[in-house]
Tab-separated table of C-alpha atoms in Angstrom:
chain	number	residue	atom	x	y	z
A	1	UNK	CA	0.863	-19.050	6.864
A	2	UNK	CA	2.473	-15.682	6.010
A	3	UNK	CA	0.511	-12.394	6.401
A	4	UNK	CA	0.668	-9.572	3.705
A	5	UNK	CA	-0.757	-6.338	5.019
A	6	UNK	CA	-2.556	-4.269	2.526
A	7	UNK	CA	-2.452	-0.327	4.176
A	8	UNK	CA	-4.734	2.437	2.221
A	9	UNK	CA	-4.102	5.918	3.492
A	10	UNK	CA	-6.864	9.040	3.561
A	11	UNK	CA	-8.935	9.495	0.966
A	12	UNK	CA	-8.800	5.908	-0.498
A	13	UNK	CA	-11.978	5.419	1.229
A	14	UNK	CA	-13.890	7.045	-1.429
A	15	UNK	CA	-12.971	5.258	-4.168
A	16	UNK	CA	-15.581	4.510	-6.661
A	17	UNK	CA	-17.003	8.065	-6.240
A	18	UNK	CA	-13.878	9.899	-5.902
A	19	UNK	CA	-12.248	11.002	-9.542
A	20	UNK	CA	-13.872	7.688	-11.214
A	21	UNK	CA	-11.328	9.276	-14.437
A	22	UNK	CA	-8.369	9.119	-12.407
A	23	UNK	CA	-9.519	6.246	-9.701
A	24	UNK	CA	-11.879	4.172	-11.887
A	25	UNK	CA	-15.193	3.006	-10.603
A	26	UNK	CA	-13.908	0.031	-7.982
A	27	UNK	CA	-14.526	0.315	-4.575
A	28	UNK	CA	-12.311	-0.246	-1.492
A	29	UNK	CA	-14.521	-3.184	-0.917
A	30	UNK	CA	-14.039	-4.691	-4.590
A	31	UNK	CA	-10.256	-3.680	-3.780
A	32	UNK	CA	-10.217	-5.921	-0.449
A	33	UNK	CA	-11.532	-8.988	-2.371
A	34	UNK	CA	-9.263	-8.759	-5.125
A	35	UNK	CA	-6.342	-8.514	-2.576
A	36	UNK	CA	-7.861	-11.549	-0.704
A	37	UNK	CA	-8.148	-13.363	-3.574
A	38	UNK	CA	-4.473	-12.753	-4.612
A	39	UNK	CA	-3.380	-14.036	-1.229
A	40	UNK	CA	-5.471	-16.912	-1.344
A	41	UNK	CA	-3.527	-17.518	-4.502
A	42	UNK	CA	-1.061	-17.595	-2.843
A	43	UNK	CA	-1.572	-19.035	0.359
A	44	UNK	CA	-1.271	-16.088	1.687
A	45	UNK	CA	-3.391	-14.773	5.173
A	46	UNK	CA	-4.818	-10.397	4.332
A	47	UNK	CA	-5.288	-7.832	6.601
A	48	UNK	CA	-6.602	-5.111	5.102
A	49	UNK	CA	-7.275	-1.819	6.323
A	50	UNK	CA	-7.926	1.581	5.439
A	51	UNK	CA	-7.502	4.748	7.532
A	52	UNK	CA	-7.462	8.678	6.927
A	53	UNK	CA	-4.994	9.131	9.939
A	54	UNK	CA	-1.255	8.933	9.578
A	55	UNK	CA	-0.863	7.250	13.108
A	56	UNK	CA	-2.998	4.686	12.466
A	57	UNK	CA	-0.875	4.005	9.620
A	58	UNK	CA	2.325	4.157	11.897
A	59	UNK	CA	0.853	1.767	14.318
A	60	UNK	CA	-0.306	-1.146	11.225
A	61	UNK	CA	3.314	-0.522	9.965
A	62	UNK	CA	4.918	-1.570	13.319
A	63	UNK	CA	2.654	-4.356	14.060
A	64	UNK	CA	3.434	-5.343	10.265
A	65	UNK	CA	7.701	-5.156	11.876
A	66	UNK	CA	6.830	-7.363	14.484
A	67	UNK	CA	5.509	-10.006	12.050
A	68	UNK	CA	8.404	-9.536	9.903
A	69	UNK	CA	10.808	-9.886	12.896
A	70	UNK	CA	8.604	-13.098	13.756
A	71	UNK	CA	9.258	-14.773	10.469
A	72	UNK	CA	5.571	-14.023	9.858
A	73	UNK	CA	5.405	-11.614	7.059
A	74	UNK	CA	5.440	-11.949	3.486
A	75	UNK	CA	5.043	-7.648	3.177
A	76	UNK	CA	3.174	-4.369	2.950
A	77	UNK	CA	1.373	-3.440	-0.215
A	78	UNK	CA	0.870	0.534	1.088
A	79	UNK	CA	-1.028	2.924	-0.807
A	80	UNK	CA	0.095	5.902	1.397
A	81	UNK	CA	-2.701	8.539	-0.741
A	82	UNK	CA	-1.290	11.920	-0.140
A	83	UNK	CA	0.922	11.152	3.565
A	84	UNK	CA	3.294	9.821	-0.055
A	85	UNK	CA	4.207	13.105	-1.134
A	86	UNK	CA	4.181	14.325	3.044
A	87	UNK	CA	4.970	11.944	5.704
A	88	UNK	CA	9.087	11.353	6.789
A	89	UNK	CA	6.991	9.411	9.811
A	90	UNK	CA	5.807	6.767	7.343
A	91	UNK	CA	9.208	6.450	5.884
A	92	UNK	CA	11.110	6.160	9.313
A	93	UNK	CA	8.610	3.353	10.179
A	94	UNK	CA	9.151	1.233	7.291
A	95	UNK	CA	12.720	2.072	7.013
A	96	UNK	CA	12.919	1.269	11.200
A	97	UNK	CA	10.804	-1.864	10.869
A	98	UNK	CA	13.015	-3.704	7.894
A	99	UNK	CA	9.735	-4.744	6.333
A	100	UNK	CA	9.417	-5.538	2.781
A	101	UNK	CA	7.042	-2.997	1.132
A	102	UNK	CA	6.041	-1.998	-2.251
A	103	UNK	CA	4.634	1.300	-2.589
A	104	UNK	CA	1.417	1.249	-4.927
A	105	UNK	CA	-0.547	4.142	-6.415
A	106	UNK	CA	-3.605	3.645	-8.397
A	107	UNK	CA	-3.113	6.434	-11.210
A	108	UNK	CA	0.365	7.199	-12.671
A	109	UNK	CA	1.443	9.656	-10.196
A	110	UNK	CA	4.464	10.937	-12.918
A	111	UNK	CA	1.343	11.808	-15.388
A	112	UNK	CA	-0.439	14.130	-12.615
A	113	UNK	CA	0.175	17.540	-10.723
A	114	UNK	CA	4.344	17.762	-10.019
A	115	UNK	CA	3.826	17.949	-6.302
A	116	UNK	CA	2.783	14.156	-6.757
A	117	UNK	CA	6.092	13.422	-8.499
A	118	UNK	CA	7.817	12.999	-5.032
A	119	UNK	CA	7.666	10.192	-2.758
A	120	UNK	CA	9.673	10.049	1.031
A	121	UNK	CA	8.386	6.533	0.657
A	122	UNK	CA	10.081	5.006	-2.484
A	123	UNK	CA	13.366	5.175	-0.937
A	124	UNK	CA	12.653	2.678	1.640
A	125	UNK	CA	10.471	0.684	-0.209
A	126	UNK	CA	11.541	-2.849	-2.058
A	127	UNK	CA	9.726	-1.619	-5.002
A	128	UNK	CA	7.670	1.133	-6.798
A	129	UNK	CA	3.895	0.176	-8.555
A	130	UNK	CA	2.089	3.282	-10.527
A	131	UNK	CA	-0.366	3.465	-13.155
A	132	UNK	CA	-1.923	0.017	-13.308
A	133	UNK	CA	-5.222	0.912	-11.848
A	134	UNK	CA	-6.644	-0.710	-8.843
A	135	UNK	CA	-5.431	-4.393	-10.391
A	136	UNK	CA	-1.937	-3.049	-9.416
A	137	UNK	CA	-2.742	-3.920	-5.338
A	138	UNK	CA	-2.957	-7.906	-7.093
A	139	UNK	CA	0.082	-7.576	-9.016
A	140	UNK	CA	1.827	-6.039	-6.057
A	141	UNK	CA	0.313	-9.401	-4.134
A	142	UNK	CA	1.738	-11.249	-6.578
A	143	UNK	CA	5.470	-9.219	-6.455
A	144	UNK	CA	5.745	-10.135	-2.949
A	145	UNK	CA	4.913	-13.599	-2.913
A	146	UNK	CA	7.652	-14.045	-5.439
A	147	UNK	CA	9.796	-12.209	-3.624
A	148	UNK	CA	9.026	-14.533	-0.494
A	149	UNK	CA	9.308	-17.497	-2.676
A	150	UNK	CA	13.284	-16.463	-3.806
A	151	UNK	CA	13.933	-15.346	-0.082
């Protein structure tokens, strides 16, 4: 069974309370079983974490590459938060690691504050999801099982 890593940045932690206009009222719990339920879909195996540190991040990413260089990995769903608009490390690591990663953002990011209309991450990503609220991390499930099924 293939994995598909789910990786939420800082702040994502809050959702539910934080900017319910922007975020909507879901929390990062409801968001984990929606994601599990998408990879059970699927057949899919989750891991799902969370984590307001960048490094963490880094490290999830490479243990995500050395799935992916097992055969193991279907892909990252990463909601980066704000390390998005910031982090060349996160963007190395994918890019180093060859995994397959779509980069997902709750809220359209192109309908918010210009610094947000940046990403060092879409570059290296397979694909770009924005706007669809938090049912986009299930649609981004569903991308990459697709995506595995063509491979």
């Amino acid at each position: 069974m293939k994995t598909v890593f789910v990786l939420n940045g800082p702040n994502l932690n809050l959702l539910g309370t934080r900017e319910p206009a922007v975020y909507g009222a879901h929390t990062l719990a409801d968001v984990g079983q929606m994601c599990a339920a998408a990879c059970a879909r699927h057949g899919l195996a989750l891991r799902f974490h969370q984590s307001n540190h960048e490094g963490v991040l880094l490290d999830w990413i490479h243990e995500a590459g050395r799935l992916h260089a097992a055969g193991d990995l279907a892909g990252v769903v990463l909601n980066a938060g704000a390390y998005t608009h910031t982090s060349i490390a996160l963007a190395d690591a994918i890019k180093g690691t060859g995994v397959t990663l779509v980069e997902l953002h709750i809220s359209n990011v192109f309908a918010r504050e210009s610094f947000r209309h940046h990403s060092y991450l879409s570059a290296v990503a397979r694909a770009v999801m924005c706007g669809f609220g938090v049912q986009g991390y299930g649609l981004a499930i569903d991308a990459l099982a697709q995506m595995q099924a063509a491979a």
